[in-house]
Short mmCIF file of C-alpha atoms in Angstrom, two decimals:
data_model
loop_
_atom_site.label_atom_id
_atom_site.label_comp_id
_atom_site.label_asym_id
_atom_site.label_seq_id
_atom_site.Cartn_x
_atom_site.Cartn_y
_atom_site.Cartn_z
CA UNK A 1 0.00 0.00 0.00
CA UNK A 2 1.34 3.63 -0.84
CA UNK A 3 0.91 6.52 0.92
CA UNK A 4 1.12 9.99 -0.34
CA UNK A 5 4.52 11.32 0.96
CA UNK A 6 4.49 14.44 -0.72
CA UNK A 7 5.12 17.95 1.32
CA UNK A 8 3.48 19.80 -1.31
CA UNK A 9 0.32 21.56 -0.49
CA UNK A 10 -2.85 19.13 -0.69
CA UNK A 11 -3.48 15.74 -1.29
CA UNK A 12 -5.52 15.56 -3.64
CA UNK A 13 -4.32 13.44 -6.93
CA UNK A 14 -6.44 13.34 -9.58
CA UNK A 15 -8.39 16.08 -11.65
CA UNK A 16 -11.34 15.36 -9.73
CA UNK A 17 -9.99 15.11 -6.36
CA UNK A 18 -10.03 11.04 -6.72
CA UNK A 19 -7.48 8.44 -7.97
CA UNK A 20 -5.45 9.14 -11.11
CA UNK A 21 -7.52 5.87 -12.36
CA UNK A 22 -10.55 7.51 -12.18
CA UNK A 23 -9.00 10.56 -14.46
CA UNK A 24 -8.07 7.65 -16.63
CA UNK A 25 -11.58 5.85 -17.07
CA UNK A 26 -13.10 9.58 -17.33
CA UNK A 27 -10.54 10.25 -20.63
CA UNK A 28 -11.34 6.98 -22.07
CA UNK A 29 -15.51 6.46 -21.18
CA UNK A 30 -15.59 10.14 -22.74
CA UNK A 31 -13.76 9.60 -25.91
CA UNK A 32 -15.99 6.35 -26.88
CA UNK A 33 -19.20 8.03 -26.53
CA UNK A 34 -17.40 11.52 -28.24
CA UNK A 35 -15.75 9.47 -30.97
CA UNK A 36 -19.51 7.42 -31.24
CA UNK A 37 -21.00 10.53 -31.57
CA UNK A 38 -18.98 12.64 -33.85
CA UNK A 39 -18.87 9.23 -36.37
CA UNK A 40 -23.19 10.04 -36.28
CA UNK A 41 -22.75 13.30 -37.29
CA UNK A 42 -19.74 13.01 -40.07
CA UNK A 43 -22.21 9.98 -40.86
CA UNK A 44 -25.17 12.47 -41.55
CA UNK A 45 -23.27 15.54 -43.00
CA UNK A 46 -22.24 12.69 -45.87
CA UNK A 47 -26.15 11.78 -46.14
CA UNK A 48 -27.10 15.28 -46.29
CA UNK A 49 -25.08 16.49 -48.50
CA UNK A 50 -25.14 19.57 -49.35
CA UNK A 51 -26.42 20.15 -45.87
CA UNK A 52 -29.71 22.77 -45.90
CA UNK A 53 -30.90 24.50 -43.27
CA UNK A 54 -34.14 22.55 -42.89
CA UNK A 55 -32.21 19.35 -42.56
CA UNK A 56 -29.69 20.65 -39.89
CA UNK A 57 -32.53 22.68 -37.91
CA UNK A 58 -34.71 18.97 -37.60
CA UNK A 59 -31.29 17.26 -36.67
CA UNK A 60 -31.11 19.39 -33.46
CA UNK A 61 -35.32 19.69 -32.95
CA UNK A 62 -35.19 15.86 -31.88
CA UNK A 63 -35.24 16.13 -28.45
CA UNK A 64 -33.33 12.72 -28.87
CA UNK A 65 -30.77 14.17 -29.96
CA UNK A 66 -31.20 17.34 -27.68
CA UNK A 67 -30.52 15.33 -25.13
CA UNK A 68 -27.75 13.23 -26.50
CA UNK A 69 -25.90 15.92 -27.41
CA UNK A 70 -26.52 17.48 -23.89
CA UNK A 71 -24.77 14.59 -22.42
CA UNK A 72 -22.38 14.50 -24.70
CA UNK A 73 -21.20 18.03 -24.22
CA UNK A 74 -21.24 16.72 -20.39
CA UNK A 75 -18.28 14.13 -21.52
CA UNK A 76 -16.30 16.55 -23.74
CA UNK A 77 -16.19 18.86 -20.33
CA UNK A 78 -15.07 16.17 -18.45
CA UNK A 79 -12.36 15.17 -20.74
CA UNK A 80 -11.21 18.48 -21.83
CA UNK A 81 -10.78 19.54 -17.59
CA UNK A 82 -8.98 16.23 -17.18
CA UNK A 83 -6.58 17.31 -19.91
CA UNK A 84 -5.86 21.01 -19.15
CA UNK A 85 -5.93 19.58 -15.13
CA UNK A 86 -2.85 17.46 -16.61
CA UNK A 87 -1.28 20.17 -18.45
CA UNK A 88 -1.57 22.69 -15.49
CA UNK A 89 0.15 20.07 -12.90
CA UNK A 90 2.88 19.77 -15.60
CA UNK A 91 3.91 22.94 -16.74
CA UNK A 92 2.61 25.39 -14.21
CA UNK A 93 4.67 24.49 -10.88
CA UNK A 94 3.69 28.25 -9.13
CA UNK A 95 0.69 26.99 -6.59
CA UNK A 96 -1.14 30.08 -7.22
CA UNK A 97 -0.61 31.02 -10.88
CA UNK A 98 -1.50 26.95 -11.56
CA UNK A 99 -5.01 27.35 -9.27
CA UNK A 100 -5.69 30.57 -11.56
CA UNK A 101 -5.33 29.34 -14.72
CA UNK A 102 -7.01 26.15 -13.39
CA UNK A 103 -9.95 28.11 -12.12
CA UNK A 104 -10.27 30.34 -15.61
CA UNK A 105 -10.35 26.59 -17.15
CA UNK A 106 -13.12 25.31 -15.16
CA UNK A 107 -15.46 28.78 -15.12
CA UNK A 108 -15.01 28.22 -19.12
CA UNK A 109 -16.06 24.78 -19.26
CA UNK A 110 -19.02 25.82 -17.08
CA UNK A 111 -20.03 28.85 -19.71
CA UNK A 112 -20.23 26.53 -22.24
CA UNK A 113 -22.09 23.95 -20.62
CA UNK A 114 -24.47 26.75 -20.00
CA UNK A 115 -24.61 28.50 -23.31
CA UNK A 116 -24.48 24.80 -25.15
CA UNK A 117 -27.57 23.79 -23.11
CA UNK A 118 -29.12 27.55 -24.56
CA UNK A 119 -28.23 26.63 -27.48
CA UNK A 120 -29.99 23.39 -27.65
CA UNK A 121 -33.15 24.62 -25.60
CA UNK A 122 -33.71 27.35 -28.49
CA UNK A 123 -34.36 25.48 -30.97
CA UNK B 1 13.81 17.88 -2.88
CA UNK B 2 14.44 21.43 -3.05
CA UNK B 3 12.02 24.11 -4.47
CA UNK B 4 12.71 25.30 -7.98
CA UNK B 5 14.35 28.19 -7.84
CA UNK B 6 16.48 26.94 -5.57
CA UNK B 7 17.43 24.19 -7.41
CA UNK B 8 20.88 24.54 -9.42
CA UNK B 9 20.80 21.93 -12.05
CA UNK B 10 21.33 22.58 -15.43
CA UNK B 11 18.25 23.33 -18.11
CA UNK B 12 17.94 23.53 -21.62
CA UNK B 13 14.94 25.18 -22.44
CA UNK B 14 15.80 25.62 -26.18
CA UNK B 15 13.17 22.56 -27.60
CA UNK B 16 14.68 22.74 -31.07
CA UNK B 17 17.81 21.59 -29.84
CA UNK B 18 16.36 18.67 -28.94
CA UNK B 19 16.21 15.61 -30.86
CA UNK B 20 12.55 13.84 -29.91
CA UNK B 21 11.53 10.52 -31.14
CA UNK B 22 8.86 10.07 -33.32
CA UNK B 23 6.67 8.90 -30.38
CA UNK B 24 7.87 12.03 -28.72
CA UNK B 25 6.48 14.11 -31.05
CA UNK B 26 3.13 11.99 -31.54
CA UNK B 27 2.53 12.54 -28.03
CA UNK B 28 3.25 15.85 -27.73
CA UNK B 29 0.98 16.76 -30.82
CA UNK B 30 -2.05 15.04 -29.32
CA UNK B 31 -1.75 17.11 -26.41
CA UNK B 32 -0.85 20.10 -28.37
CA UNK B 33 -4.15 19.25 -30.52
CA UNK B 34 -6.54 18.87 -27.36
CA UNK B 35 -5.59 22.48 -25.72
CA UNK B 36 -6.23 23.86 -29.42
CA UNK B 37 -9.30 21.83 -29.62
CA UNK B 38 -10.32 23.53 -26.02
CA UNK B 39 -9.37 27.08 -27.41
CA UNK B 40 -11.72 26.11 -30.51
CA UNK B 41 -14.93 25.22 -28.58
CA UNK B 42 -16.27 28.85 -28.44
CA UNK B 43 -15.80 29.19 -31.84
CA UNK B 44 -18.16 25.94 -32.76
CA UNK B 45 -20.27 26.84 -29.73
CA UNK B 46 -20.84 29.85 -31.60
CA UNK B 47 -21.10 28.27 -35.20
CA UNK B 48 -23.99 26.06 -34.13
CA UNK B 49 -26.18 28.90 -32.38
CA UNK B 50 -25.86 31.14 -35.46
CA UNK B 51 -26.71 28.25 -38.07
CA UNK B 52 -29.58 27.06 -35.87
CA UNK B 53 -30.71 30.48 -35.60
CA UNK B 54 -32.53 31.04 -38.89
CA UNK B 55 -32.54 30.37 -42.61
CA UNK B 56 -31.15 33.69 -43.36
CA UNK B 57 -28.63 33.10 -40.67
CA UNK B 58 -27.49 29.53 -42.11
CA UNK B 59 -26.67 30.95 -45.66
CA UNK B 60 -24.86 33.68 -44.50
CA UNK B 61 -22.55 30.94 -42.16
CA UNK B 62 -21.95 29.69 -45.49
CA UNK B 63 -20.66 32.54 -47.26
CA UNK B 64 -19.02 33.63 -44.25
CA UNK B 65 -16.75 29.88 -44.07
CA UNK B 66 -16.26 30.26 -47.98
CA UNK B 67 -13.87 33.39 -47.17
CA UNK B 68 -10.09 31.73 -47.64
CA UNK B 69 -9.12 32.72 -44.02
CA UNK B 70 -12.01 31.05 -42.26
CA UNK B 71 -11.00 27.98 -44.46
CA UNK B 72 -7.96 28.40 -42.89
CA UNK B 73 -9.52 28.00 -39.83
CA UNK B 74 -12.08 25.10 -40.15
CA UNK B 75 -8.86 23.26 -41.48
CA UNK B 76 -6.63 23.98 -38.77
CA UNK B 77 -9.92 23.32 -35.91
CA UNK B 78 -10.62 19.99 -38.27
CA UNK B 79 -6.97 18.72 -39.09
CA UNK B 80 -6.36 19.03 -34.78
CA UNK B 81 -9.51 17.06 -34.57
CA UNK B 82 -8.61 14.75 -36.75
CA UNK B 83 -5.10 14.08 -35.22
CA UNK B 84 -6.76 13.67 -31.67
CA UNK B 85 -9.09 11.38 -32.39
CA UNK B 86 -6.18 9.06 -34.10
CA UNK B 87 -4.34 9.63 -31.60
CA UNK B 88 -6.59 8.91 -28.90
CA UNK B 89 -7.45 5.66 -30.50
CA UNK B 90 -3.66 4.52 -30.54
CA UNK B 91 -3.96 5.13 -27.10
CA UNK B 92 -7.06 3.25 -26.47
CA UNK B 93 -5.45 0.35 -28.55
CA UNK B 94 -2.16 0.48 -26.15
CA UNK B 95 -4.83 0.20 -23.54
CA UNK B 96 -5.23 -3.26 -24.60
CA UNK B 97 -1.87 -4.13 -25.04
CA UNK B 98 -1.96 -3.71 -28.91
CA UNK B 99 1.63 -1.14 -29.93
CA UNK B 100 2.85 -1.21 -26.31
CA UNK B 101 6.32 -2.24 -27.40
CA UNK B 102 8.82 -0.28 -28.11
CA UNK B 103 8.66 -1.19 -31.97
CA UNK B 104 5.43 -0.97 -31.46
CA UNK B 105 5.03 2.43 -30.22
CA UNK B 106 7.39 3.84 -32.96
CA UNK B 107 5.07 2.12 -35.89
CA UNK B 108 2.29 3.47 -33.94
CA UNK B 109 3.11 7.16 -34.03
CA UNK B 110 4.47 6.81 -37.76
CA UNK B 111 1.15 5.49 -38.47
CA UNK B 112 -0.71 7.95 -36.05
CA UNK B 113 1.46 11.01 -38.02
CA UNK B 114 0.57 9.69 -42.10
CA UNK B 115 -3.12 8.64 -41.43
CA UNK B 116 -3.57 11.60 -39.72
CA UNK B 117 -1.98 13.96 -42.35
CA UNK B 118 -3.67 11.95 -45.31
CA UNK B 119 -7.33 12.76 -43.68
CA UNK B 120 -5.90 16.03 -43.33
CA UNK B 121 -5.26 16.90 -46.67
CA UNK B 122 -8.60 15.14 -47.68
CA UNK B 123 -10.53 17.02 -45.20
CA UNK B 124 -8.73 20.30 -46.49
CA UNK B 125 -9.78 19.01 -50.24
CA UNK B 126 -13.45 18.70 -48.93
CA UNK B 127 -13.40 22.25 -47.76
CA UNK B 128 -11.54 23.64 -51.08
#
């Protein structure tokens, strides 16, 4: 069994406060569904093609897909904070400058889970 | 261990002087590709509301991505896409013990690195 003999500030080890496993399964359970979904849409840009605007406005009216793509912005937030969390610990060894930029990250990533969910709702 | 600026060991912070092995550099562009892919999001946050937001609105997103620079753009946001998602799947495959040794790894990123830039260029023909 380890223990955490580090002097540095806190404990915590992962991007989410839990196991660097957990940061793991997060990257990889998000990229499945990401990659899944993304094949969808390349998969009906090629059907539609050339795309019109009555075809890509009934795409995103599905509340199916609303919701889908809801969760799926969920995931790519999740995997994009796991990855700048990563870059921060590595290049950014100043405690405070790395909490800044790690805070400007995560205040992003909840804008655009905000305005994506507007964006979906207004259609 | 003592704290960085009081540590006296030598550093070479000029990269180019460096000579990085293909996996090296395979690596380095995926994560290079996912912090550009972050700095991109707005951008197709954006994209979507305006194309959703009317007819009007839709056609004039289309003239507005026929203009060579945001061409540029879409080809840049796609072709770091594109690389990622290779990427990430060579990763995902190491996952399972497929590339994980050392020859392995190097045909990995060599094939990473061409399949990447021949879906580049073909996504860059589909936009031209």
């Amino acid at each position: 069994m380890v223990t955490n003999a580090s002097n540095y500030g806190s404990n915590s080890k992962g991007a989410f406060g839990k196991s660097g496993v957990a940061d793991w399964i997060v990257q990889r359970k998000s990229a499945v569904v990401m990659a899944v979904y993304f094949a969808y849409l390349g998969y009906f840009l090629c059907v539609n093609c050339p795309l019109t605007y009555e075809a890509w406005q009934g795409l995103f009216q599905s509340f199916v897909f609303k919701i889908v793509t809801l969760i799926v912005l969920i995931y790519l937030l999740k995997h994009a904070w796991v990855g700048l969390w990563t870059i921060a610990t590595d290049y950014i060894a100043g405690v405070t400058a790395r909490n800044l930029f790690l805070f400007l990250c995560k205040s992003l990533l909840l804008v655009y889970l905000i305005w994506g969910s507007y964006i979906l709702w207004m259609v | 261990m003592p704290k960085k600026r009081l540590d006296s060991r030598p550093v070479n912070l000029q990269l180019w002087t460096l000579r990085l092995p293909v996996t090296a550099i395979s690596s380095i562009l995926h994560r290079l590709s996912g912090f550009g892919l972050f700095l991109f999001i707005p951008l197709m946050l954006w994209g979507l509301q305006y194309s959703l937001a009317s007819s009007d609105n839709f056609l004039s997103l289309g003239r507005l991505f026929s203009s060579f620079p945001m061409k540029v753009l879409l080809w840049l946001a796609g072709s770091a896409l594109i690389y990622h998602i290779i990427a990430g799947v060579r990763h995902l495959l190491m996952d399972i013990h497929i590339g994980d040794s050392k020859q392995g790894g190097t045909i990995g990123a060599y094939l990473v690195l061409s399949l990447s830039v021949l879906l580049s260029i073909g996504f860059g023909v589909c936009l031209w």
